[in-house]
Short mmCIF file of C-alpha atoms in Angstrom, two decimals:
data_model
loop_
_atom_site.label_atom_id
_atom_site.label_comp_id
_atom_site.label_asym_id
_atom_site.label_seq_id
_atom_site.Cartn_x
_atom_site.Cartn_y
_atom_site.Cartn_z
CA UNK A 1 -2.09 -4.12 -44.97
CA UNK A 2 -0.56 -1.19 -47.37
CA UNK A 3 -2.48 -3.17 -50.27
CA UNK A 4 -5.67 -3.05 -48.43
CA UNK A 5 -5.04 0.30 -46.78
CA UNK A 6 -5.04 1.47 -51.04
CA UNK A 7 -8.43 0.71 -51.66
CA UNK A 8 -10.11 3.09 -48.87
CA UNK A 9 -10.94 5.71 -51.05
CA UNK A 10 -14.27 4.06 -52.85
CA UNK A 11 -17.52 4.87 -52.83
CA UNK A 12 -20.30 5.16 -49.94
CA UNK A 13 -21.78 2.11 -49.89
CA UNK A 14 -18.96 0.27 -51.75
CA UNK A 15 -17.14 -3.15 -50.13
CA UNK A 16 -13.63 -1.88 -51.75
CA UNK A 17 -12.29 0.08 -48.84
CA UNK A 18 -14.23 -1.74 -46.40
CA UNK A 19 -13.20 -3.64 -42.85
CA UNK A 20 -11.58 -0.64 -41.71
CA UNK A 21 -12.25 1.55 -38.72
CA UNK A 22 -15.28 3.35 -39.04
CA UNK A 23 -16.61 6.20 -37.06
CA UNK A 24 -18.92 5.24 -34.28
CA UNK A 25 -22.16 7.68 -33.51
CA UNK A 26 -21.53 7.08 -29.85
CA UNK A 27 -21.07 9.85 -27.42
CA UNK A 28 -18.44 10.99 -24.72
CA UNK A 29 -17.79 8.05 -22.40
CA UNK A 30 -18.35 5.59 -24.75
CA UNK A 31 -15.78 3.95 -27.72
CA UNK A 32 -14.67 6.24 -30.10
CA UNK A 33 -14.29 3.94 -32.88
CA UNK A 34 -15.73 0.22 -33.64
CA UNK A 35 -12.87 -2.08 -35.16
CA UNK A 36 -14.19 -4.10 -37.88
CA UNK A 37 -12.40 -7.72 -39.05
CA UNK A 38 -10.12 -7.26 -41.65
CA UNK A 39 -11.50 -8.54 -44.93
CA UNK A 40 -9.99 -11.91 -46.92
CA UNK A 41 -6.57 -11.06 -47.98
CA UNK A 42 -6.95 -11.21 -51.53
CA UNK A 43 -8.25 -8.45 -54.08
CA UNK A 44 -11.09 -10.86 -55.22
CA UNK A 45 -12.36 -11.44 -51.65
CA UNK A 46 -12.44 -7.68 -51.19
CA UNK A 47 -14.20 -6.51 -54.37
CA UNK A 48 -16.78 -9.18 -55.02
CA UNK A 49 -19.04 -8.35 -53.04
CA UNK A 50 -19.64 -5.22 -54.95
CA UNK A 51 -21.08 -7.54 -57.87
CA UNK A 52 -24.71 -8.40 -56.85
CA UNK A 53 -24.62 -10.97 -60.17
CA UNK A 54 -22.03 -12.82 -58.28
CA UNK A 55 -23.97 -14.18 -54.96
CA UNK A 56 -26.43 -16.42 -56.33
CA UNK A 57 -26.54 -20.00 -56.41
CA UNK A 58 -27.86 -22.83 -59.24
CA UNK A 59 -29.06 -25.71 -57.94
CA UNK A 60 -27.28 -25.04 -54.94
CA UNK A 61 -23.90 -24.30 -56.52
CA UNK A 62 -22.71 -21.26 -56.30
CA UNK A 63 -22.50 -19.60 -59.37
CA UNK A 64 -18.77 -19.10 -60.73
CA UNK A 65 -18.06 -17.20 -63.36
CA UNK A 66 -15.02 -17.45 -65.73
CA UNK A 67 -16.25 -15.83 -68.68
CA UNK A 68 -14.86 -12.37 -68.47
CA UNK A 69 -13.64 -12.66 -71.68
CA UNK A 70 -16.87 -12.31 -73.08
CA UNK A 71 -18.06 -9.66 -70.98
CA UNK A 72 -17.31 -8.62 -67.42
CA UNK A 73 -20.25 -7.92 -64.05
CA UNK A 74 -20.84 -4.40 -62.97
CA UNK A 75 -20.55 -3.44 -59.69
CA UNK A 76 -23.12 -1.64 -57.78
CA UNK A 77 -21.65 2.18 -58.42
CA UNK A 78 -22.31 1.60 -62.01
CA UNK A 79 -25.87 0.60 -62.08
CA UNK A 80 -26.22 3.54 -59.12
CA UNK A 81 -24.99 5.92 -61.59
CA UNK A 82 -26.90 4.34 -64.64
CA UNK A 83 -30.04 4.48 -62.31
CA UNK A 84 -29.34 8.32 -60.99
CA UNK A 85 -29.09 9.17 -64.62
CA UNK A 86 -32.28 7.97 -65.98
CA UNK A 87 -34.11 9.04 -63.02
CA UNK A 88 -32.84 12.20 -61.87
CA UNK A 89 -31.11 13.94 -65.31
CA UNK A 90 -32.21 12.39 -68.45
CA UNK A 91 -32.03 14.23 -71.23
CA UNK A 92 -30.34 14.38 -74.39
CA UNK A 93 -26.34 16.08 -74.63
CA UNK A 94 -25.08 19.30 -76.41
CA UNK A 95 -28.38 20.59 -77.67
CA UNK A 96 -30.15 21.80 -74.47
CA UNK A 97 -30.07 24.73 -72.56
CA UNK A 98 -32.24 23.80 -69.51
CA UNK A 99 -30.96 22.39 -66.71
CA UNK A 100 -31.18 18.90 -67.06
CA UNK A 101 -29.46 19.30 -70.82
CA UNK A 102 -26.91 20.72 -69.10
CA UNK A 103 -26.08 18.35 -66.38
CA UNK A 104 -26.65 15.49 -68.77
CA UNK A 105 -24.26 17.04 -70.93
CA UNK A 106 -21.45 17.81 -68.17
CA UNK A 107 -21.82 14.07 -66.82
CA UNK A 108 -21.47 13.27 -70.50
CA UNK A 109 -18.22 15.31 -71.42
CA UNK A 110 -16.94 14.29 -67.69
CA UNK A 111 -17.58 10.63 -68.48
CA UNK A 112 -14.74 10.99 -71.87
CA UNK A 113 -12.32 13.47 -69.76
CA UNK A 114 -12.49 10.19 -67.04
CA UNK A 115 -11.48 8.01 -70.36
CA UNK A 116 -9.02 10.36 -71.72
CA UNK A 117 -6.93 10.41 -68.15
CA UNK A 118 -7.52 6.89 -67.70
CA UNK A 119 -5.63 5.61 -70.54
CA UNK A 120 -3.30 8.92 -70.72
CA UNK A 121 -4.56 10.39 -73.63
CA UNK A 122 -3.28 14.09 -74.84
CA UNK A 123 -6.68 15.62 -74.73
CA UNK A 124 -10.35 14.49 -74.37
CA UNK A 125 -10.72 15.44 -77.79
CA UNK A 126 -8.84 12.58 -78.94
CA UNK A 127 -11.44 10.15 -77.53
CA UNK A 128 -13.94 8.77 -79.89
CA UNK A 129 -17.09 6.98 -77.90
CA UNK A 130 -18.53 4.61 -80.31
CA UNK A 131 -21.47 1.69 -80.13
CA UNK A 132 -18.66 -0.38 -78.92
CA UNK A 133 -14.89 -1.89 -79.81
CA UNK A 134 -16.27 -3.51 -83.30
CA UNK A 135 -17.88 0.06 -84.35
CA UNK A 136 -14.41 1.88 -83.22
CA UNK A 137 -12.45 -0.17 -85.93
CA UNK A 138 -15.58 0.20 -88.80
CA UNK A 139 -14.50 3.92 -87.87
CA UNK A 140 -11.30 3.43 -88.74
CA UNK A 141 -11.35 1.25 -91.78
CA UNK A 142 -13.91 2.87 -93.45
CA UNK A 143 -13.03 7.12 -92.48
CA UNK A 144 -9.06 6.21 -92.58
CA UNK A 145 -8.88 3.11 -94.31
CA UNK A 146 -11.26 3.72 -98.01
CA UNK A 147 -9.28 6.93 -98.41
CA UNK A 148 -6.24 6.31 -97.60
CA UNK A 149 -5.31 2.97 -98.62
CA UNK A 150 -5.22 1.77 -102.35
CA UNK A 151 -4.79 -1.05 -104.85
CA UNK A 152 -1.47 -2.22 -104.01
CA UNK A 153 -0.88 -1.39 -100.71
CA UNK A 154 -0.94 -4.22 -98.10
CA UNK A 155 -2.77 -4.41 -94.60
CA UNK A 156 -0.81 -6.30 -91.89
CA UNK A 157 -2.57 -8.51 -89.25
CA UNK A 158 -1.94 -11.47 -87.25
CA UNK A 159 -3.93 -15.04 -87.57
CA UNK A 160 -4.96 -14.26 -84.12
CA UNK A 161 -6.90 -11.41 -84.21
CA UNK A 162 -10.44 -10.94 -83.49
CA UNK A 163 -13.32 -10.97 -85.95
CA UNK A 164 -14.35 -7.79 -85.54
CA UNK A 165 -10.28 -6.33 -86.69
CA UNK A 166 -10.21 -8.85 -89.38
CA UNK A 167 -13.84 -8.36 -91.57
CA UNK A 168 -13.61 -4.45 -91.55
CA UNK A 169 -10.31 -4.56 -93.61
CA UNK A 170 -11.51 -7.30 -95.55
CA UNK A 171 -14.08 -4.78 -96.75
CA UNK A 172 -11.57 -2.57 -97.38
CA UNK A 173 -9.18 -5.39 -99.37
CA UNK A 174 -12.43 -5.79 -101.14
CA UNK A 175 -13.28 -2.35 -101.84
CA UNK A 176 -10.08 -0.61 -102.74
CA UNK A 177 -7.71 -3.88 -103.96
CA UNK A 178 -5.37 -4.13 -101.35
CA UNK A 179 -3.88 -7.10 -99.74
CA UNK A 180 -4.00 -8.23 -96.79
CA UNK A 181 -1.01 -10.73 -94.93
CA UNK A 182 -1.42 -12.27 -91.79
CA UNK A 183 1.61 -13.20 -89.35
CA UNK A 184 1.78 -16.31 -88.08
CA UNK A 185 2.53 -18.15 -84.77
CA UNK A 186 5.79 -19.24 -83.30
CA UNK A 187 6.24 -23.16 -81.88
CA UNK A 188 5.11 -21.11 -77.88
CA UNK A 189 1.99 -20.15 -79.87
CA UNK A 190 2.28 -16.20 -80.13
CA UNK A 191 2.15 -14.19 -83.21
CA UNK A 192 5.81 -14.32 -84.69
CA UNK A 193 7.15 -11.07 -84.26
CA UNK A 194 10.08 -11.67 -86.30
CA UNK A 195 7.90 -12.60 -89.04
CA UNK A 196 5.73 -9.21 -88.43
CA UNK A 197 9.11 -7.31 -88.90
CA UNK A 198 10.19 -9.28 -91.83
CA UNK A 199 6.70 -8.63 -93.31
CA UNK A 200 6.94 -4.56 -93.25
CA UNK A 201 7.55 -2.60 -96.33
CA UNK A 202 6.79 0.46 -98.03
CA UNK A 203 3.62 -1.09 -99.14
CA UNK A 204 2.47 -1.57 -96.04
CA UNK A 205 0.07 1.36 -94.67
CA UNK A 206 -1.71 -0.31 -91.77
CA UNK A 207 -1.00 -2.86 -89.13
CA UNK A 208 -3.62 -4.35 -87.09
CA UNK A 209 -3.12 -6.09 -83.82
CA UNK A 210 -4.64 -6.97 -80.69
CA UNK A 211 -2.43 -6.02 -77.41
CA UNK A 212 -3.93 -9.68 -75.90
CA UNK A 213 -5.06 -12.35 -77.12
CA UNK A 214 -8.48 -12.92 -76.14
CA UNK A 215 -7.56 -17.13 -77.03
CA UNK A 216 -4.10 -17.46 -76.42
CA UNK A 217 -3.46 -14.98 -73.29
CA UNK A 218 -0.44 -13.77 -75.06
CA UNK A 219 0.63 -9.99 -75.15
CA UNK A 220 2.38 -8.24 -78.46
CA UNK A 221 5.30 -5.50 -77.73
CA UNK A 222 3.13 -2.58 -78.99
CA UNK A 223 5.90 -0.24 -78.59
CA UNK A 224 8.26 -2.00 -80.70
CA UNK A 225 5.41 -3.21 -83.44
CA UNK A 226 4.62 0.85 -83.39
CA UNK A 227 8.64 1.67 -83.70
CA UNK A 228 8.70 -1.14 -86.62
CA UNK A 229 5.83 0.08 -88.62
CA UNK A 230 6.46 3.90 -88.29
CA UNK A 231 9.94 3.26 -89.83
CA UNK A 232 8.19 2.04 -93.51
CA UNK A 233 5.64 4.85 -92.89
CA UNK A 234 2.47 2.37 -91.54
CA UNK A 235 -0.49 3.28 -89.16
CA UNK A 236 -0.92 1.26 -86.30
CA UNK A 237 -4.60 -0.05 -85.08
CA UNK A 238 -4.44 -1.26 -81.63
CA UNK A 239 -7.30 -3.93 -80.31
CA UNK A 240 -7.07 -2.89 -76.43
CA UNK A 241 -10.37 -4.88 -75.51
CA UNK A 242 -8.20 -7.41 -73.36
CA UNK A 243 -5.72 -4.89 -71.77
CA UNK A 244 -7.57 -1.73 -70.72
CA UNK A 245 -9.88 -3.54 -68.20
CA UNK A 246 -6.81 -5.34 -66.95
CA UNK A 247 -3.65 -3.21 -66.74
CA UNK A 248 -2.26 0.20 -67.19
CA UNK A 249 -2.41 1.80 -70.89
CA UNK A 250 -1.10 4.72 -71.30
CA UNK A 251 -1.54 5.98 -75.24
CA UNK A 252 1.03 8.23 -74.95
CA UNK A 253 3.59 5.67 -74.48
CA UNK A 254 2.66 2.96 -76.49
CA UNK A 255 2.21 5.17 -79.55
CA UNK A 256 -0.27 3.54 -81.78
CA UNK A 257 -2.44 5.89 -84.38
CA UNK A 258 -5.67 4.38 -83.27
CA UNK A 259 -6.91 1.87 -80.03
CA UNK A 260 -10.07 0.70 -79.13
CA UNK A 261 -11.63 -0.98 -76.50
CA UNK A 262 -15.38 -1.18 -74.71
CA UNK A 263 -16.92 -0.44 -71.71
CA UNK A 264 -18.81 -4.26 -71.13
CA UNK A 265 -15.36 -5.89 -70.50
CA UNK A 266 -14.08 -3.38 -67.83
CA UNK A 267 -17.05 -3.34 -65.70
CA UNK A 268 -18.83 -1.02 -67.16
CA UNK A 269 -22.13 -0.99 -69.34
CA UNK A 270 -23.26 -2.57 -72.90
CA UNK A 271 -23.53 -0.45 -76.20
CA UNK A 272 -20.68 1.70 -75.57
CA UNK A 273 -16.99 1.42 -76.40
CA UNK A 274 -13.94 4.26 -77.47
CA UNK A 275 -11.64 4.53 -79.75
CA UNK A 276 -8.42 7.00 -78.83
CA UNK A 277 -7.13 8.77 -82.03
CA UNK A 278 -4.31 11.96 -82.16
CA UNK A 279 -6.22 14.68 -82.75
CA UNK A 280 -4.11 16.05 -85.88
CA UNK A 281 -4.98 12.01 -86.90
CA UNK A 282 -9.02 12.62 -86.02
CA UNK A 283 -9.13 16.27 -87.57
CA UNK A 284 -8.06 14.63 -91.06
CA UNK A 285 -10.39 12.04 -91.57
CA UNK A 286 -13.84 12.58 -92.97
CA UNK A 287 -16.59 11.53 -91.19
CA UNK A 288 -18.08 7.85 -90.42
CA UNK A 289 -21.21 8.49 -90.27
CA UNK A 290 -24.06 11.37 -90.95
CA UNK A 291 -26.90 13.49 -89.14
CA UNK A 292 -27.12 15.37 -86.12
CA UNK A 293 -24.41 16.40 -84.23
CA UNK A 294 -21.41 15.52 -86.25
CA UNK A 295 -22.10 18.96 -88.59
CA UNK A 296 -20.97 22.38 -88.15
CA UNK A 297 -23.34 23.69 -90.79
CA UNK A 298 -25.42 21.99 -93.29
CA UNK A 299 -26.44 23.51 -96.87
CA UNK A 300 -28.45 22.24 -99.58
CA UNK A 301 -26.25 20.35 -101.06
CA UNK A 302 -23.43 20.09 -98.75
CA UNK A 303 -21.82 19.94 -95.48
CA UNK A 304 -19.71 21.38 -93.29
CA UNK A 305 -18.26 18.76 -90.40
CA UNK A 306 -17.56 19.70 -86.68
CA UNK A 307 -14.70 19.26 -85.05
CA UNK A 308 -13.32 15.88 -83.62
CA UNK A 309 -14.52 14.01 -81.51
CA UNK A 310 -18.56 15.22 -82.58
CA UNK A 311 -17.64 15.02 -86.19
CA UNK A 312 -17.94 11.12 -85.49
CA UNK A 313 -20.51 10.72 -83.03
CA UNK A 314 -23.20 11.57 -85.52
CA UNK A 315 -26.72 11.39 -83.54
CA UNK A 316 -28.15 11.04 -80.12
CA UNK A 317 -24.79 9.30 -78.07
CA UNK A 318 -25.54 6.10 -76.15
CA UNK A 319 -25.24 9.04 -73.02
CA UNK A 320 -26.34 7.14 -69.93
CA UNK A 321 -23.85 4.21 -71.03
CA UNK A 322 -21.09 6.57 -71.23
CA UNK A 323 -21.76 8.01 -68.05
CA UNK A 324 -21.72 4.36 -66.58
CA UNK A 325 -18.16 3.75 -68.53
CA UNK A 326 -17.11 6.77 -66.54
CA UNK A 327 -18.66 5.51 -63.04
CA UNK A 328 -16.80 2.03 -64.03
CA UNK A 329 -13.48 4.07 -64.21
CA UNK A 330 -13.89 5.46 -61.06
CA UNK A 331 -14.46 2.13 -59.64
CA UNK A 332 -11.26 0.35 -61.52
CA UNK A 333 -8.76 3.87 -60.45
CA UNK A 334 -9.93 3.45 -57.25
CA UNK A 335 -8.65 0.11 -56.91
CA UNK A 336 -5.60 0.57 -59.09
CA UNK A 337 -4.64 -0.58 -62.42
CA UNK A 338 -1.48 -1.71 -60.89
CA UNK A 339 -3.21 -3.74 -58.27
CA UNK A 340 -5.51 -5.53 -60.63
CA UNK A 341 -2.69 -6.75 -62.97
CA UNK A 342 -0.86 -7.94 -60.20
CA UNK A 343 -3.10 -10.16 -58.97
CA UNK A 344 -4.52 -10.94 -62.01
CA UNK A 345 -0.99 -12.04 -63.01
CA UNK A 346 -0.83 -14.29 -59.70
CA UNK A 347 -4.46 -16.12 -60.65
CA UNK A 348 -3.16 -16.52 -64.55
CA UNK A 349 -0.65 -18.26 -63.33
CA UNK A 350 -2.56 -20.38 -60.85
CA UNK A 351 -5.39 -20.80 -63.30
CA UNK A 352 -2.37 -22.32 -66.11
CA UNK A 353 -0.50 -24.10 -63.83
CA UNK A 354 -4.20 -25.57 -61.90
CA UNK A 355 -5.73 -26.68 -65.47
CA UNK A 356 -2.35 -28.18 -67.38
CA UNK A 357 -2.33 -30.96 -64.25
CA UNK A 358 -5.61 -32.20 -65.05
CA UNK A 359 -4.98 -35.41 -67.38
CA UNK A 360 -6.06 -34.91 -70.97
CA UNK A 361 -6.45 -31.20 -70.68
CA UNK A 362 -4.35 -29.47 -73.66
CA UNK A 363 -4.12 -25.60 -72.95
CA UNK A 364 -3.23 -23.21 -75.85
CA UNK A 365 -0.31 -20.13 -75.66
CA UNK A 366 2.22 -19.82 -73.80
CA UNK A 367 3.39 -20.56 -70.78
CA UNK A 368 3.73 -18.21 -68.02
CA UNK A 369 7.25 -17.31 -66.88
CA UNK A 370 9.13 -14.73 -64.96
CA UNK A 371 9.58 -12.37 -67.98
CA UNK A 372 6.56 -12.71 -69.71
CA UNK A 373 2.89 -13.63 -68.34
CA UNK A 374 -0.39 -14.78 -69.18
CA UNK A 375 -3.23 -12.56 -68.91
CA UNK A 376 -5.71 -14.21 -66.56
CA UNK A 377 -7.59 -16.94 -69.50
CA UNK A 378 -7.10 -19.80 -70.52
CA UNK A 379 -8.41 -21.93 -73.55
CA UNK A 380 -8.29 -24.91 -73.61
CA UNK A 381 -9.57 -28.74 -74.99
CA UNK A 382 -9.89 -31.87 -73.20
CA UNK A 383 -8.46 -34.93 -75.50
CA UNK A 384 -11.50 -36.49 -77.07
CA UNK A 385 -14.88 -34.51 -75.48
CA UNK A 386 -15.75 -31.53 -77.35
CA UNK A 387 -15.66 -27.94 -75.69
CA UNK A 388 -19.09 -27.15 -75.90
CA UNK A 389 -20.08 -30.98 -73.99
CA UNK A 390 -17.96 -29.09 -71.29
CA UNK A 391 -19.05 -26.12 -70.84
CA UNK A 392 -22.23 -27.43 -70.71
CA UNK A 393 -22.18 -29.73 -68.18
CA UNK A 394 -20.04 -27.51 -65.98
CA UNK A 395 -22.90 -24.80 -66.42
CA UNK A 396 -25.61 -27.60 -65.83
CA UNK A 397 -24.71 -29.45 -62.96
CA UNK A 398 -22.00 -27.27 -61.21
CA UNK A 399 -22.58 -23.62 -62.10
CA UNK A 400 -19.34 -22.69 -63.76
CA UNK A 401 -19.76 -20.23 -66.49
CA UNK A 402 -17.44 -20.75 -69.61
CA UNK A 403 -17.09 -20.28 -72.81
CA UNK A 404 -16.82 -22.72 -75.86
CA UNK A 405 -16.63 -22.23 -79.48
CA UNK A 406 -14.37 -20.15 -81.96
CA UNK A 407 -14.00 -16.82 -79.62
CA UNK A 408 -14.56 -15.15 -82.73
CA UNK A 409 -11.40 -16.07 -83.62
CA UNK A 410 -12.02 -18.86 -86.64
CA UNK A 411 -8.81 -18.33 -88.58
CA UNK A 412 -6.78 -18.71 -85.01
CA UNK A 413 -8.25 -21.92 -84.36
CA UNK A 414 -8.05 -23.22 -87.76
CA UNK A 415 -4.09 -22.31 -87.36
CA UNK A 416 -3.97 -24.50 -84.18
CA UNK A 417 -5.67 -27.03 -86.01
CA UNK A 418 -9.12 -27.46 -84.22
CA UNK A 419 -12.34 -25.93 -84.87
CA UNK A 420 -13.20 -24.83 -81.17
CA UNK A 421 -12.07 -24.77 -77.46
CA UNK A 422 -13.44 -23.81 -73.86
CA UNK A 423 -11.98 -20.57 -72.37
CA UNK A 424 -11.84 -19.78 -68.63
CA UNK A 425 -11.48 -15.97 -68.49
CA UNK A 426 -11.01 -14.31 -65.26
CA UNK A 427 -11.31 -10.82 -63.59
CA UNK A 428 -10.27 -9.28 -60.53
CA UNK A 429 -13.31 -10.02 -58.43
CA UNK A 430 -12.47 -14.01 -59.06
CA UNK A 431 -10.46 -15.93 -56.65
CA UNK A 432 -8.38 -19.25 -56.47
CA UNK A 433 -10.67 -20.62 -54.45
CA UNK A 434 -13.13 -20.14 -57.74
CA UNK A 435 -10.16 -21.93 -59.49
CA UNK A 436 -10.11 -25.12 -56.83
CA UNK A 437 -14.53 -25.51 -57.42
CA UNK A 438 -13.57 -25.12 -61.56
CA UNK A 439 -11.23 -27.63 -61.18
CA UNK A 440 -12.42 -29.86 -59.34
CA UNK A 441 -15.93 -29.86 -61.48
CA UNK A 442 -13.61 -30.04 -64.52
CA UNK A 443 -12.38 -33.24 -63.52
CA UNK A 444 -15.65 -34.23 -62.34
CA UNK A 445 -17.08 -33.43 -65.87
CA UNK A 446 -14.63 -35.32 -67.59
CA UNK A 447 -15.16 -38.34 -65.68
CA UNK A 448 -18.81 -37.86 -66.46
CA UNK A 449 -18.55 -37.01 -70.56
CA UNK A 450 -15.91 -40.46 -70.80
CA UNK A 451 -17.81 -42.71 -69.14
CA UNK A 452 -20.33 -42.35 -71.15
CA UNK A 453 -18.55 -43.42 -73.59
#
């Protein structure tokens, strides 16, 4: 009841916080109170139903979906805010001095000061909103990375990192001469730390890593990585995309120069993402991008460049989608950080342990334990039927949402030594009930692909 009791403080309207006692409208003589049933125990019972996407059916099945990894739903304060916004205060940020300017402008600002506390950043200042995560990193590699890093020099990254933190620096490789060396994986399948150590020298001046593993589940030691890399004088890029929307971040503590992440995977709207920066790191780069905004005076043939964070959000902001990040963080601090990665830790487990006893099913990373867990995904191939054959027919005739294909992760899969997998990806608002149904039509779609055969 104390984890239920935590989630009373939501929003009008909102299921999170609801099944309580609620006032009654009744007079003297009558009850006081009403006592409502307490909801489903578990946090994905309670929040659901806060996710209109969620409660529809195809073909009768209800739909389930396990591809979070890709992007997550939006509960109903978000779109209310996103709505309010466009209907009530739309107007562009910064440059306004009527009224609706203004409150655009102070939902706007509010919106990155919500960011900035959310992931314990220093000062709003030091948060950068961007088009999304793969825009935050261009930022980096080309205001950072072109003038900073030189033919020579070497650029650190692991095979299983993301497209969008592997292309950017290949620009740069390209562009300035540098190397670039990629850590491999251990026998568990995780990025060899030890080798990431052993691979740190004086020539390194960047090191680029995701904090999880949006194939393998796996999380990296930031702390330590940071520690490492500081000691031979390397900037740290951290690809928070799988960890903000599913566990406490705090900047502050895990010390990285730069970390990005976007608003679609933690609930919140498309087209907008942030990247956290130190300030003294923001105030001495030059800008990514140029136009409105992002000047503090322009001549005829130069400019002068604001200060951080406008000096790199050059142009009219993506404003109602930042406002909808900052209605999404409400949502997610309402419920707790802490809450969500418990029980997201309880269903990775489940969801590992649930798909490695299904025959011919081969799941990739490593295995959950009491020390170290799995975030709550799982890719995975079944022996002889292709990933995409799978995520088909669960879509088709049982209304399971997957993915299948490379993740955008190519040079991971070509390490594992296959060219593409499924991936179940879950959220908060799933349940293991949703686990039993994928299951169970996993089995069934197996049984269905090989005896065709």
């Amino acid at each position: 009841m104390a984890a239920a009791a935590a989630l009373r403080c939501c929003f009008p309207g909102s299921a999170v916080g609801g099944g309580f006692i609620r006032p009654s409208s009744s007079r003297r003589g009558r009850h006081a109170a009403a006592v409502v049933a307490p909801p489903p125990s578990s946090l994905g019972h309670r929040t659901r139903v806060d996710f209109p996407i969620l409660h529809q059916e195809f073909d009768g099945a209800k739909l389930v979906y396990f591809d979070n990894g890709a992007t997550s739903q939006k509960p109903y304060s978000v779109m209310k805010t996103l709505d309010e916004y466009y209907r009530s205060y739309n107007s562009n940020v910064h440059r306004g001095i009527h009224a609706l300017s203004a409150k655009a402008t102070d939902a706007y600002e509010g919106a990155r000061r919500k960011v900035a506390n959310f992931v314990n950043a220093a000062d709003s200042r030091e948060i950068v909103f961007t088009r999304n995560a793969t825009e935050a990193i261009n930022l980096v590699a080309y205001s950072w990375g072109l003038s900073n890093i030189k033919q020579g020099d070497e650029i650190l990254l692991t095979v299983a990192e993301h497209h969008s933190a592997i292309v950017p620096w290949q620009f740069v490789s390209q562009k300035t001469g540098a190397t670039l060396k990629y850590v491999g994986l251990t026998k568990e399948e995780v990025p060899d730390i030890e080798q990431l150590k052993g691979l740190l020298s004086n020539k390194t001046k960047i090191v680029v890593v995701h904090h999880v593993s949006n194939v393998l589940g796996s999380m990296l030691p930031i702390e330590e990585i940071v520690t490492w890399s500081k000691g031979v004088g390397a900037k740290v890029l951290v690809d928070a995309c799988q960890s903000v929307p599913h566990m406490p971040v705090d900047v502050q503590k895990l010390g990285a120069d730069f970390l990005v992440a976007s608003s679609h995977k933690m609930c919140g709207p498309t087209g907008v993402g942030f990247m956290h920066g130190t300030f003294e790191m923001l105030s001495s780069m030059e800008p990514f991008l140029g136009g409105g905004e992002m000047i503090a005076d322009v001549f005829n043939d130069k400019s002068t460049y604001a200060e951080p964070p406008s000096r790199f959000e050059a142009g009219t902001p993506a404003i109602g989608e930042a406002i909808g990040l900052g209605a999404a963080i409400d949502y997610l601090s309402c419920i707790g950080m802490d809450q969500i990665h418990e029980y997201e830790k309880e269903l990775a487990t489940y969801l590992y342990e649930s798909l490695i006893s299904v025959p011919n099913v081969l799941v990739y990373g490593p295995a959950p334990s009491q020390t170290d867990h799995r975030a709550p995904l799982c890719s995975f191939n079944v022996e002889n039927v292709h990933p995409t054959d799978i995520a088909e027919i669960l879509d088709l005739q049982h209304g399971v949402a997957i993915r299948s294909g490379h993740h955008c992760a190519q040079i991971l899969h070509r390490t594992l030594g296959i060219n593409a997998s499924a991936r179940a990806s879950l959220h908060f608002y799933n349940t293991k009930e949703e686990v039993d149904v994928f299951i169970n039509a996993l089995k069934d779609t197996i049984h269905f692909l090989t005896s065709q055969h």
